[in-house]
Short mmCIF file of C-alpha atoms in Angstrom, two decimals:
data_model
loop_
_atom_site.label_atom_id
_atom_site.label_comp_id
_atom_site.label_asym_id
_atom_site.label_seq_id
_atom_site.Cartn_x
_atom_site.Cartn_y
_atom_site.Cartn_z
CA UNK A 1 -130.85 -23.04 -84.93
CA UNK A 2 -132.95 -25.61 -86.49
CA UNK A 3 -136.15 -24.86 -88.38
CA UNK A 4 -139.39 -25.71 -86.24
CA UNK A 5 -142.95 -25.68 -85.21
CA UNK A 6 -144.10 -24.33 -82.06
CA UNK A 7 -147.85 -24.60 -81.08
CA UNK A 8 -148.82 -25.71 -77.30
CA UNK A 9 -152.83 -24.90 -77.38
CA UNK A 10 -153.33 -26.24 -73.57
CA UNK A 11 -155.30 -23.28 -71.97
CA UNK A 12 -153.35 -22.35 -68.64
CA UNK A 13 -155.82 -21.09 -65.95
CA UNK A 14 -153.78 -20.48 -62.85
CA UNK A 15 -153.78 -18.30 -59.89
CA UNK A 16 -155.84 -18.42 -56.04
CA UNK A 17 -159.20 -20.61 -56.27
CA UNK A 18 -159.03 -21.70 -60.19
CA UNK A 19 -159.95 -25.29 -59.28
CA UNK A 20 -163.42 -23.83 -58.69
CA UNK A 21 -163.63 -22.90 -62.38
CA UNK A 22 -163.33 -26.49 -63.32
CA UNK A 23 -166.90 -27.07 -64.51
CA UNK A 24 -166.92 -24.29 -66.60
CA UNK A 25 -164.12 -24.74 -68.58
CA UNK A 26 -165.46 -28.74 -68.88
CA UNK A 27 -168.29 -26.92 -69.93
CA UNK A 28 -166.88 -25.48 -72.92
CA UNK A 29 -165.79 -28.39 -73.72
CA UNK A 30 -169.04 -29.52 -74.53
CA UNK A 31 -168.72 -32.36 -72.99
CA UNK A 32 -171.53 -34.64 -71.58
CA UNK A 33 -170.02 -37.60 -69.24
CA UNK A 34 -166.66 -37.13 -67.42
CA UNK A 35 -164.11 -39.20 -65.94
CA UNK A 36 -163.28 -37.96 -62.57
CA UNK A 37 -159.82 -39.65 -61.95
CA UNK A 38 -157.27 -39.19 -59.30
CA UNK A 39 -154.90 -41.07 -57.64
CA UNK A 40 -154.81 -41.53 -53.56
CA UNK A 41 -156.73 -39.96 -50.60
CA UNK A 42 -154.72 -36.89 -50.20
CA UNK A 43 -156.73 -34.26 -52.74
CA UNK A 44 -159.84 -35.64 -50.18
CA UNK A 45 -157.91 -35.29 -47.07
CA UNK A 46 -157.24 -31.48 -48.43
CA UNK A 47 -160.92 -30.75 -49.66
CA UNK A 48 -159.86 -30.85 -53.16
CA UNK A 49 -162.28 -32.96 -53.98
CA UNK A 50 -164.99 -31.80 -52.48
CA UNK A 51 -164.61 -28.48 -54.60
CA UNK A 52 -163.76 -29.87 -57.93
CA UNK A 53 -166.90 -32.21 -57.68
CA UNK A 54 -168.91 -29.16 -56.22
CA UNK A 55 -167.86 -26.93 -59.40
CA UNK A 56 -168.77 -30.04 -61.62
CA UNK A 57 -172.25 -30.50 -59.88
CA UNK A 58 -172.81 -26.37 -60.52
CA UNK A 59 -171.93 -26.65 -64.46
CA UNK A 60 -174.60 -29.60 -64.01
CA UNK A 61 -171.52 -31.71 -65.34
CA UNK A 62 -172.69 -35.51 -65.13
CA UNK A 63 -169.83 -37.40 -63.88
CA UNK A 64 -168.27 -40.97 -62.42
CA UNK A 65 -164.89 -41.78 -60.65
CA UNK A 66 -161.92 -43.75 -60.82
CA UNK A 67 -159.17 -43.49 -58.59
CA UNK A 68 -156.03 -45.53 -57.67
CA UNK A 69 -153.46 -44.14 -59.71
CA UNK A 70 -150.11 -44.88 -58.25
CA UNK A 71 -146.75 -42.83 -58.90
CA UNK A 72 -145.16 -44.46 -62.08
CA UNK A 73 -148.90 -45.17 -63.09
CA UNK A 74 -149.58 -48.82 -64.24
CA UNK A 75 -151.01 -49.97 -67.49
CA UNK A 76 -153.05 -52.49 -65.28
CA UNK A 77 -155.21 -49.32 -64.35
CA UNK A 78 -155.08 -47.94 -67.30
CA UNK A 79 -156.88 -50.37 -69.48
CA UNK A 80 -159.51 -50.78 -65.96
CA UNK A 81 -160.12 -47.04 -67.27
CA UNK A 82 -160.46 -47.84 -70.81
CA UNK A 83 -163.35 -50.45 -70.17
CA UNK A 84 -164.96 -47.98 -67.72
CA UNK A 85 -165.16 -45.41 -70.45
CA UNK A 86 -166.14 -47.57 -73.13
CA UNK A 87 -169.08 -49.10 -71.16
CA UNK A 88 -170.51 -45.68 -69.89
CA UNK A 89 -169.95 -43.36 -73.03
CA UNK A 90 -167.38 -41.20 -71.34
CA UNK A 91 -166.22 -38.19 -73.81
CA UNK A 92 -164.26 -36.32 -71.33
CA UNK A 93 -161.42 -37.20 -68.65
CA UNK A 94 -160.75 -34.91 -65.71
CA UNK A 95 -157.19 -35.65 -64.12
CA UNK A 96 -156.92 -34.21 -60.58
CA UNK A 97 -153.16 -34.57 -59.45
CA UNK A 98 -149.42 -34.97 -60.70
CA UNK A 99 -148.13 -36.68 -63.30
CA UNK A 100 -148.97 -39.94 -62.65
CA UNK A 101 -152.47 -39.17 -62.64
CA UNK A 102 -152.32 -36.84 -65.99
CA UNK A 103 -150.17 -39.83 -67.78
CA UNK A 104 -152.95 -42.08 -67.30
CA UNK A 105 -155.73 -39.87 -68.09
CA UNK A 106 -154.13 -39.33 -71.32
CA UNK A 107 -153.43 -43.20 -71.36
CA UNK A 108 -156.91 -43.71 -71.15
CA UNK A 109 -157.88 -40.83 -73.61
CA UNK A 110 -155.68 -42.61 -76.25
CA UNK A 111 -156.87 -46.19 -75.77
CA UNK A 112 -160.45 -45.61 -75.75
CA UNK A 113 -160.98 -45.42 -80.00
CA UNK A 114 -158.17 -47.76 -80.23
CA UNK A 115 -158.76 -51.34 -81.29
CA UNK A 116 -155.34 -53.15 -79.89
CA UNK A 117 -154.31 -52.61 -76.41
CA UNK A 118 -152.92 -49.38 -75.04
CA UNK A 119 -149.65 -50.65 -74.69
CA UNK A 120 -148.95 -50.77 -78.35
CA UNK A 121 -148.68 -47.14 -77.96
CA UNK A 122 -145.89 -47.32 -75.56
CA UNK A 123 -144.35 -49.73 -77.23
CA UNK A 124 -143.74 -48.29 -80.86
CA UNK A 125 -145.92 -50.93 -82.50
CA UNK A 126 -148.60 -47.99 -83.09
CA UNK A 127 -149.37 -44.08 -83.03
CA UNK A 128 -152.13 -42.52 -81.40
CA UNK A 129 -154.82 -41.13 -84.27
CA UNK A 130 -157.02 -39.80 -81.52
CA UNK A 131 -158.17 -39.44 -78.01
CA UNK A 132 -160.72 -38.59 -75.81
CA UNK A 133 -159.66 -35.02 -74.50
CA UNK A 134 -157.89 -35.06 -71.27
CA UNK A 135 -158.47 -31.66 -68.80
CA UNK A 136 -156.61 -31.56 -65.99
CA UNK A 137 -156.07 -29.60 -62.46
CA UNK A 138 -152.86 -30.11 -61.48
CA UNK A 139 -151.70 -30.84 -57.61
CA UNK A 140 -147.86 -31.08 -58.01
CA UNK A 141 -145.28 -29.31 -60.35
CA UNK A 142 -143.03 -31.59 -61.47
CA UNK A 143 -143.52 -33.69 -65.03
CA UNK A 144 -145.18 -31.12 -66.67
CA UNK A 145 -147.61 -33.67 -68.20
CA UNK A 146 -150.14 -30.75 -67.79
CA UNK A 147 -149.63 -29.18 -71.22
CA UNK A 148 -146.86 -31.55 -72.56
CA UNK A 149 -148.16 -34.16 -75.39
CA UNK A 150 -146.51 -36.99 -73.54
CA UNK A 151 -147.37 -39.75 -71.56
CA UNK A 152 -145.50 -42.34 -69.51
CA UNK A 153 -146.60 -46.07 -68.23
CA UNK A 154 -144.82 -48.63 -66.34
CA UNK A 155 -146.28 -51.73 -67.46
CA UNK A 156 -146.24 -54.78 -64.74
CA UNK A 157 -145.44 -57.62 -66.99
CA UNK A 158 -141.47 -57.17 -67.23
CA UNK A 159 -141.91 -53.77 -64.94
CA UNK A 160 -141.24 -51.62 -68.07
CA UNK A 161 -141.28 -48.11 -67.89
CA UNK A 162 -141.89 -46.23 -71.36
CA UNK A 163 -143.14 -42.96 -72.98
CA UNK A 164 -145.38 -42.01 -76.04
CA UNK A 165 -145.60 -38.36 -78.12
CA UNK A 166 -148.42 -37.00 -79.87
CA UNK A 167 -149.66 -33.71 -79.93
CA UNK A 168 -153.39 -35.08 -79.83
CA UNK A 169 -152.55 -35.92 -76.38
CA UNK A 170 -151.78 -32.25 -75.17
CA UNK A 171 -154.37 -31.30 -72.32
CA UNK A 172 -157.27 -29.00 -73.57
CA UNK A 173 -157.21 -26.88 -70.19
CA UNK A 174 -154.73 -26.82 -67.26
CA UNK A 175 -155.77 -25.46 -63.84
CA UNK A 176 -152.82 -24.07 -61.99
CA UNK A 177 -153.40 -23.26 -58.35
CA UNK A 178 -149.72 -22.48 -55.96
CA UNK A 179 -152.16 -22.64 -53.41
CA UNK A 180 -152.84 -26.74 -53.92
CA UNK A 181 -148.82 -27.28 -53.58
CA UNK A 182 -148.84 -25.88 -49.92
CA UNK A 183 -149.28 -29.67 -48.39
CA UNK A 184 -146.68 -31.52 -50.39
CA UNK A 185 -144.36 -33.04 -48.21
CA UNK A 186 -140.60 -31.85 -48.71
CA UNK A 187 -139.42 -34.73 -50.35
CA UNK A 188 -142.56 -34.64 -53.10
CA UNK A 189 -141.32 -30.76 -53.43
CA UNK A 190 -137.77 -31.42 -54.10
CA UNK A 191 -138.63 -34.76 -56.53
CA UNK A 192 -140.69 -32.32 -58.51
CA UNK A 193 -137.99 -29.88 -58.75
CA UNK A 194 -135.48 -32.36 -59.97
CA UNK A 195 -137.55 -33.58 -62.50
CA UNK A 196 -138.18 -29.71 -63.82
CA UNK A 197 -135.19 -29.02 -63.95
CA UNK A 198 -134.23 -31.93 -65.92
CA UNK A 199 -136.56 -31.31 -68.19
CA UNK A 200 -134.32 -28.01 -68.93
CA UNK A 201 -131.29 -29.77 -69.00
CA UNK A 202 -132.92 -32.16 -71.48
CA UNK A 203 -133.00 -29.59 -73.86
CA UNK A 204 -130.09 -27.84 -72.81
CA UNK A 205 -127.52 -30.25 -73.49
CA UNK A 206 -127.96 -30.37 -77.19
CA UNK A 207 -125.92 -31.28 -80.35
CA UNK A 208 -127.88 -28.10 -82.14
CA UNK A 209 -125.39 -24.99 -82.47
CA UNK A 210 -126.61 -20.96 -82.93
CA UNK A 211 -129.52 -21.38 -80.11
CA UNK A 212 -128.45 -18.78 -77.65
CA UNK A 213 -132.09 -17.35 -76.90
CA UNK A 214 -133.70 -20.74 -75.93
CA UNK A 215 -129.99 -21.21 -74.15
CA UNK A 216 -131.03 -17.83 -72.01
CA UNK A 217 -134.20 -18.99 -71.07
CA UNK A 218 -133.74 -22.91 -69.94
CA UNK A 219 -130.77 -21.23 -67.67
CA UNK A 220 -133.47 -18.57 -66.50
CA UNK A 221 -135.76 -21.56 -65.78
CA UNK A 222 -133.40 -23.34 -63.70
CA UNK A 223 -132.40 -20.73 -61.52
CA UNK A 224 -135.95 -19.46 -60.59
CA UNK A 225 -135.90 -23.24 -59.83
CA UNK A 226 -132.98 -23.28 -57.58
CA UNK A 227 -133.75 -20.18 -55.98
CA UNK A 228 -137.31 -21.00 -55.20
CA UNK A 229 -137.09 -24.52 -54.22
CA UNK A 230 -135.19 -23.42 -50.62
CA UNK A 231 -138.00 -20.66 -50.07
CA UNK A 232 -140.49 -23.56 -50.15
CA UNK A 233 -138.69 -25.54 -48.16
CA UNK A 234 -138.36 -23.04 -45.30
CA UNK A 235 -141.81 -21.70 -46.23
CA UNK A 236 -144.06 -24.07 -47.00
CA UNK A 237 -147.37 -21.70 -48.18
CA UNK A 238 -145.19 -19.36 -49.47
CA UNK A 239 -147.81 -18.25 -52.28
CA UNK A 240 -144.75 -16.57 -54.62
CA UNK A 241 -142.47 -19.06 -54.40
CA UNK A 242 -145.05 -21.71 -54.90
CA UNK A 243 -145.90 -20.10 -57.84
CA UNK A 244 -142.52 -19.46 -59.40
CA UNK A 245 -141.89 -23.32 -59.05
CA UNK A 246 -145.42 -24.13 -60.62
CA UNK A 247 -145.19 -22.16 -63.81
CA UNK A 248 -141.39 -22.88 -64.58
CA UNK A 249 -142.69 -26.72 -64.39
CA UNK A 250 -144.98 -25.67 -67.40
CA UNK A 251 -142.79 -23.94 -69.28
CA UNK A 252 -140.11 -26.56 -68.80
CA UNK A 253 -142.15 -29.37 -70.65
CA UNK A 254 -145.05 -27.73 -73.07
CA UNK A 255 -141.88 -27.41 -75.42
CA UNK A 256 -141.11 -24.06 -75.97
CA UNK A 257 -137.79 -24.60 -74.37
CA UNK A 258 -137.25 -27.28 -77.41
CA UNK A 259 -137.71 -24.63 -79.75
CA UNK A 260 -134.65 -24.57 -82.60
CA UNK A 261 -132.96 -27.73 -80.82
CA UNK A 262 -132.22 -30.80 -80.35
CA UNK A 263 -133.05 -32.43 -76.60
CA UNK A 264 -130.65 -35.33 -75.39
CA UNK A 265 -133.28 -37.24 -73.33
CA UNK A 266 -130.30 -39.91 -72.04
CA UNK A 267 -130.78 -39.03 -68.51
CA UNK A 268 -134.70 -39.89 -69.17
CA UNK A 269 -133.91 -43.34 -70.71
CA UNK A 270 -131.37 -44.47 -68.12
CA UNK A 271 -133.94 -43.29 -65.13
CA UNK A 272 -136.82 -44.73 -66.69
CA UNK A 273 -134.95 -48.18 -66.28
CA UNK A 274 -134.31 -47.28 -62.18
CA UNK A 275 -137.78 -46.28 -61.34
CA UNK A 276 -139.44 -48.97 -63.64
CA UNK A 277 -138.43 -51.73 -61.79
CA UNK A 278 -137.16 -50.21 -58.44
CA UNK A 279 -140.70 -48.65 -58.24
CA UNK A 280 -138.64 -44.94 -56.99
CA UNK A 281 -139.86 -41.27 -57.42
CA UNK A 282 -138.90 -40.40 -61.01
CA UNK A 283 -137.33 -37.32 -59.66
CA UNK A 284 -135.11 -38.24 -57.20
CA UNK A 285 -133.83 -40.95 -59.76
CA UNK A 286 -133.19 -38.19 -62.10
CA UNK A 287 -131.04 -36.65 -59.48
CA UNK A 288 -128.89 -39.91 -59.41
CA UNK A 289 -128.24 -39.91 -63.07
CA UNK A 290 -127.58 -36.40 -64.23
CA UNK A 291 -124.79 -35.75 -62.90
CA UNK A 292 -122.99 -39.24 -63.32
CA UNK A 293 -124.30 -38.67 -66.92
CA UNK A 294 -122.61 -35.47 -67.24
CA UNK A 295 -119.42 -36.38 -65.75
CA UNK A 296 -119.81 -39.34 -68.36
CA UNK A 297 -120.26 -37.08 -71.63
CA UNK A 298 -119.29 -33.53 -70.75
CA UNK A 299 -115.92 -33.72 -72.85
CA UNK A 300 -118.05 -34.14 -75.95
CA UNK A 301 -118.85 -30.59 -75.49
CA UNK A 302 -116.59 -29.27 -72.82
CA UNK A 303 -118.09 -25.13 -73.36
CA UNK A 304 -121.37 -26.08 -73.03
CA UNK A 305 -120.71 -27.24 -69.54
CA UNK A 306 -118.09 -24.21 -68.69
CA UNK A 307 -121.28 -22.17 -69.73
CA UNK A 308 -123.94 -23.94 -67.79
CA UNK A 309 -121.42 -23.43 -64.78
CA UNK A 310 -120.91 -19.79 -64.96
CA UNK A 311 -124.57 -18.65 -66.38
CA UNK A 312 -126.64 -21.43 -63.95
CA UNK A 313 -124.17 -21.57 -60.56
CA UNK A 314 -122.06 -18.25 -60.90
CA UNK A 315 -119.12 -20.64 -61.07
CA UNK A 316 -116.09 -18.33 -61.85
CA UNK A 317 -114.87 -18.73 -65.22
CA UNK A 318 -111.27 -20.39 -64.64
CA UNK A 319 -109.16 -18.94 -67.92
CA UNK A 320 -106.22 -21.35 -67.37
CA UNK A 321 -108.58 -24.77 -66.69
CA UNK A 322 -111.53 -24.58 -68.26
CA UNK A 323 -112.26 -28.14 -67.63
CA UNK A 324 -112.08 -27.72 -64.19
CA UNK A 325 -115.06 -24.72 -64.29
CA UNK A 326 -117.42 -27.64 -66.00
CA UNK A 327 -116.63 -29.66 -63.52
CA UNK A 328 -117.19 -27.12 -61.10
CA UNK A 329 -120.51 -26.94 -62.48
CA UNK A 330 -121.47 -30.39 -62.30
CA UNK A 331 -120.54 -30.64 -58.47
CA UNK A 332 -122.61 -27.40 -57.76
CA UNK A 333 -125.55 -29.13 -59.39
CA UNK A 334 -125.04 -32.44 -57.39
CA UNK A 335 -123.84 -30.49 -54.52
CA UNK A 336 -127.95 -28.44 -54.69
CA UNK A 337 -129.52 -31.93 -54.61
CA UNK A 338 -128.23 -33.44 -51.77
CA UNK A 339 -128.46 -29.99 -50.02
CA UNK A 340 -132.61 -29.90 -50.33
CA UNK A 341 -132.33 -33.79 -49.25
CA UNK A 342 -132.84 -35.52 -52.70
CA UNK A 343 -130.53 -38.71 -53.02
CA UNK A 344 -127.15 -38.94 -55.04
CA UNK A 345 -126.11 -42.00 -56.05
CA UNK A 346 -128.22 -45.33 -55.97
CA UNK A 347 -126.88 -46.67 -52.60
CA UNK A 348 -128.63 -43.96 -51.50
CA UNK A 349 -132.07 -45.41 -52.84
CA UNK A 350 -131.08 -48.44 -51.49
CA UNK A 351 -130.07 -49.81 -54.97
CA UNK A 352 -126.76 -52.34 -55.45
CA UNK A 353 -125.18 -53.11 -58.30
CA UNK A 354 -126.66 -56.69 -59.04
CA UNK A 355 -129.07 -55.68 -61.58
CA UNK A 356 -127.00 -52.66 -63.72
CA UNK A 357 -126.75 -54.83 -66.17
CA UNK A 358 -130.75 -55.81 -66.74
CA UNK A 359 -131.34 -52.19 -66.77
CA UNK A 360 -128.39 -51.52 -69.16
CA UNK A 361 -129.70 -54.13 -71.63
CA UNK A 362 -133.56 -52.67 -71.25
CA UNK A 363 -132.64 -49.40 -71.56
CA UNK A 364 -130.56 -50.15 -75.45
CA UNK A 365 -132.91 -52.90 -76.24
CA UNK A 366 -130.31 -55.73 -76.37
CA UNK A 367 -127.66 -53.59 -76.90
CA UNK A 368 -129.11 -52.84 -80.67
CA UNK A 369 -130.22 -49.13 -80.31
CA UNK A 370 -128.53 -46.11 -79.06
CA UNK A 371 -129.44 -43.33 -76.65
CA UNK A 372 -128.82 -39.81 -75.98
CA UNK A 373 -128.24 -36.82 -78.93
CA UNK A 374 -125.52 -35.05 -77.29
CA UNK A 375 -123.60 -38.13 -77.03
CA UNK A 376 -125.07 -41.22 -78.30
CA UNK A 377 -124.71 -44.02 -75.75
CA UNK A 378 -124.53 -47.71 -76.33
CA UNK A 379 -125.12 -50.39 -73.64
CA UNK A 380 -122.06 -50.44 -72.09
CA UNK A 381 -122.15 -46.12 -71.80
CA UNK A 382 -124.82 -46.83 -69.85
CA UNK A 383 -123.69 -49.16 -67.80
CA UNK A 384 -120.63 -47.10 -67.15
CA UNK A 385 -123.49 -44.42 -66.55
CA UNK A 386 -124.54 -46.73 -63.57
CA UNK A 387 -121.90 -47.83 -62.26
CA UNK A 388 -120.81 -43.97 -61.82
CA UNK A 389 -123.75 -43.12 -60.05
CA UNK A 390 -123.48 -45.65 -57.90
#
């Protein structure tokens, strides 16, 4: 186990009706003009809205809008949000929704004090120093952006899809309510619950020895994942299940799971690549490339995989052929995604083969960086990656 620090100060507020608490805990923020922003018309539709600004109105919490955000949120917006601010002395940014939405608050948070454009961030050319804070109430579990210090941005120009860290960026509060997940369509659900659980996986498949305990609970996480996901599915406002799904999606991503380790974050890379330019749910690429990524690298550490087999899927341990229990393992993975009606290769989002290489080349910069900790991957890995998951 490697030495670390561990501090995730996002206050989680969850349970039946917490979105009406919004204005209060805005309120303790001490802030004095808000940024309301969302994404499309469905937390309207629902009478989210109507509640959140009703709280906000109650705390006597002065307020304007912007909305728009689309899944993969552009940097287009995001700099629309950072003029908005600027002009009308914003201090405070309220994200009601997913990811998308919470990646751009923080987008905007970070690119408010900041004298370049936003998209240095993003692009490694500088670090955040410090933000406007970000609050958020959160409409579907999936990136965990809610307490995570991360952000992602797709940015038009070139359609490139890429992440920033800094712990300034964690969320001060985070409204959990199952109760707001009850409308998500299926295939929203089962995106969200492929990108959870590769979150896990992330940090399961490390290089970093002697980390047993953080092993026990990213394979607890999954499988309250996997057992919950069919419940929803079946039961739609199934409060427990719901709720299971939503607080493993925390936990998953506010890096407690990372604790002692090293994360591989391959799987991450390669999708980005897919969904930046394809424009496709981030989850539902993630289910393409995990498991032609682990058929790719599993021999690097063939246990690992004999153990994520038997502890995650109940595989039984083959004595004789323990390579074919990982692989057993892998299959039982893919064989759960198609099963809850997420997609499995990239014909089945519609994707050929005539750009592998742009995303290959975007993905290693050129072919002049590596990706990946529990095998490092060069360009042509992952185009080999690719081409398996075709």
């Amino acid at each position: 186990m490697n030495n670390f620090e561990f501090l995730s100060p996002t206050k989680i507020v969850f349970g039946k009706g917490t979105e009406n608490r919004v204005g209060q805990e805005i309120k303790k923020c001490q802030a004095e003009k808000v940024l309301l922003h969302y994404g499309g018309g469905s937390i309207k539709r629902f009478g989210l809205y109507d509640r959140v600004v009703a709280s906000l109105k109650e705390s006597d919490i002065d307020f304007i809008e912007l909305g728009g955000v689309k899944p993969n949120p552009r940097v287009s917006l995001v700099r629309e949000g950072i003029k908005l601010c600027r002009e009308r002395g914003v201090d405070f940014i309220l994200a009601v929704g997913g990811g998308s939405v919470i990646d751009s608050a923080k987008a905007i948070g970070i690119g408010v004090p900041y004298d370049g454009d936003v998209w240095d961030f993003y692009t490694g050319k500088a670090e955040p120093q410090e933000t406007i804070p970000v609050g958020v109430v959160l409409t579907i579990p999936a990136a965990g952006s809610e307490a995570s210090p991360g952000s992602v941005l797709t940015n038009e120009d070139g359609w490139y899809k890429r992440a920033v860290n800094a712990e300034i960026m964690r969320p001060r509060f985070a409204i959990l309510n199952p109760e707001l997940t009850f409308t998500l369509p299926p295939y929203q659900t089962v995106c969200g619950a492929s990108d959870i659980m590769a979150h896990v996986m992330e940090r399961y498949f490390t290089p970093t020895r002697h980390v047993d305990f953080t092993d026990r609970l990213c394979e607890s996480t999954l499988k309250t994942v996997i057992k919950n996901v069919p419940v929803v599915l079946d039961q739609p406002d199934n409060y427990d299940a719901r709720a299971e799904i939503m607080w493993a999606g925390t936990i998953a991503h506010n890096d407690l799971l990372s604790t002692g380790r090293v994360g591989d974050w391959a799987s991450h890379d390669i999708e980005h690549e897919i969904s930046g330019i394809y424009d496709v749910a981030h989850g539902a690429g993630l289910a393409v490339v995990f498991p032609a990524w682990m058929k790719y690298v599993y021999r690097e550490n063939r246990n690992k995989f004999v153990q994520f087999a038997v502890r995650v899927w109940n595989v039984d341990m083959d004595f004789e052929d323990p390579e074919r229990t990982a692989l057993a393992g892998i299959d039982q993975l893919k064989r759960f995604y198609k099963n809850v009606g997420l997609p499995t290769s990239l014909k089945d989002l519609g994707i050929s083969d005539d750009r592998l290489e742009e995303m290959a080349d975007k993905c290693t910069a050129g072919g002049t960086k590596t990706v990946g900790n529990f095998k490092r991957l060069g360009k042509q890995d992952v185009l080999n990656i690719l081409k398996m998951a075709l």
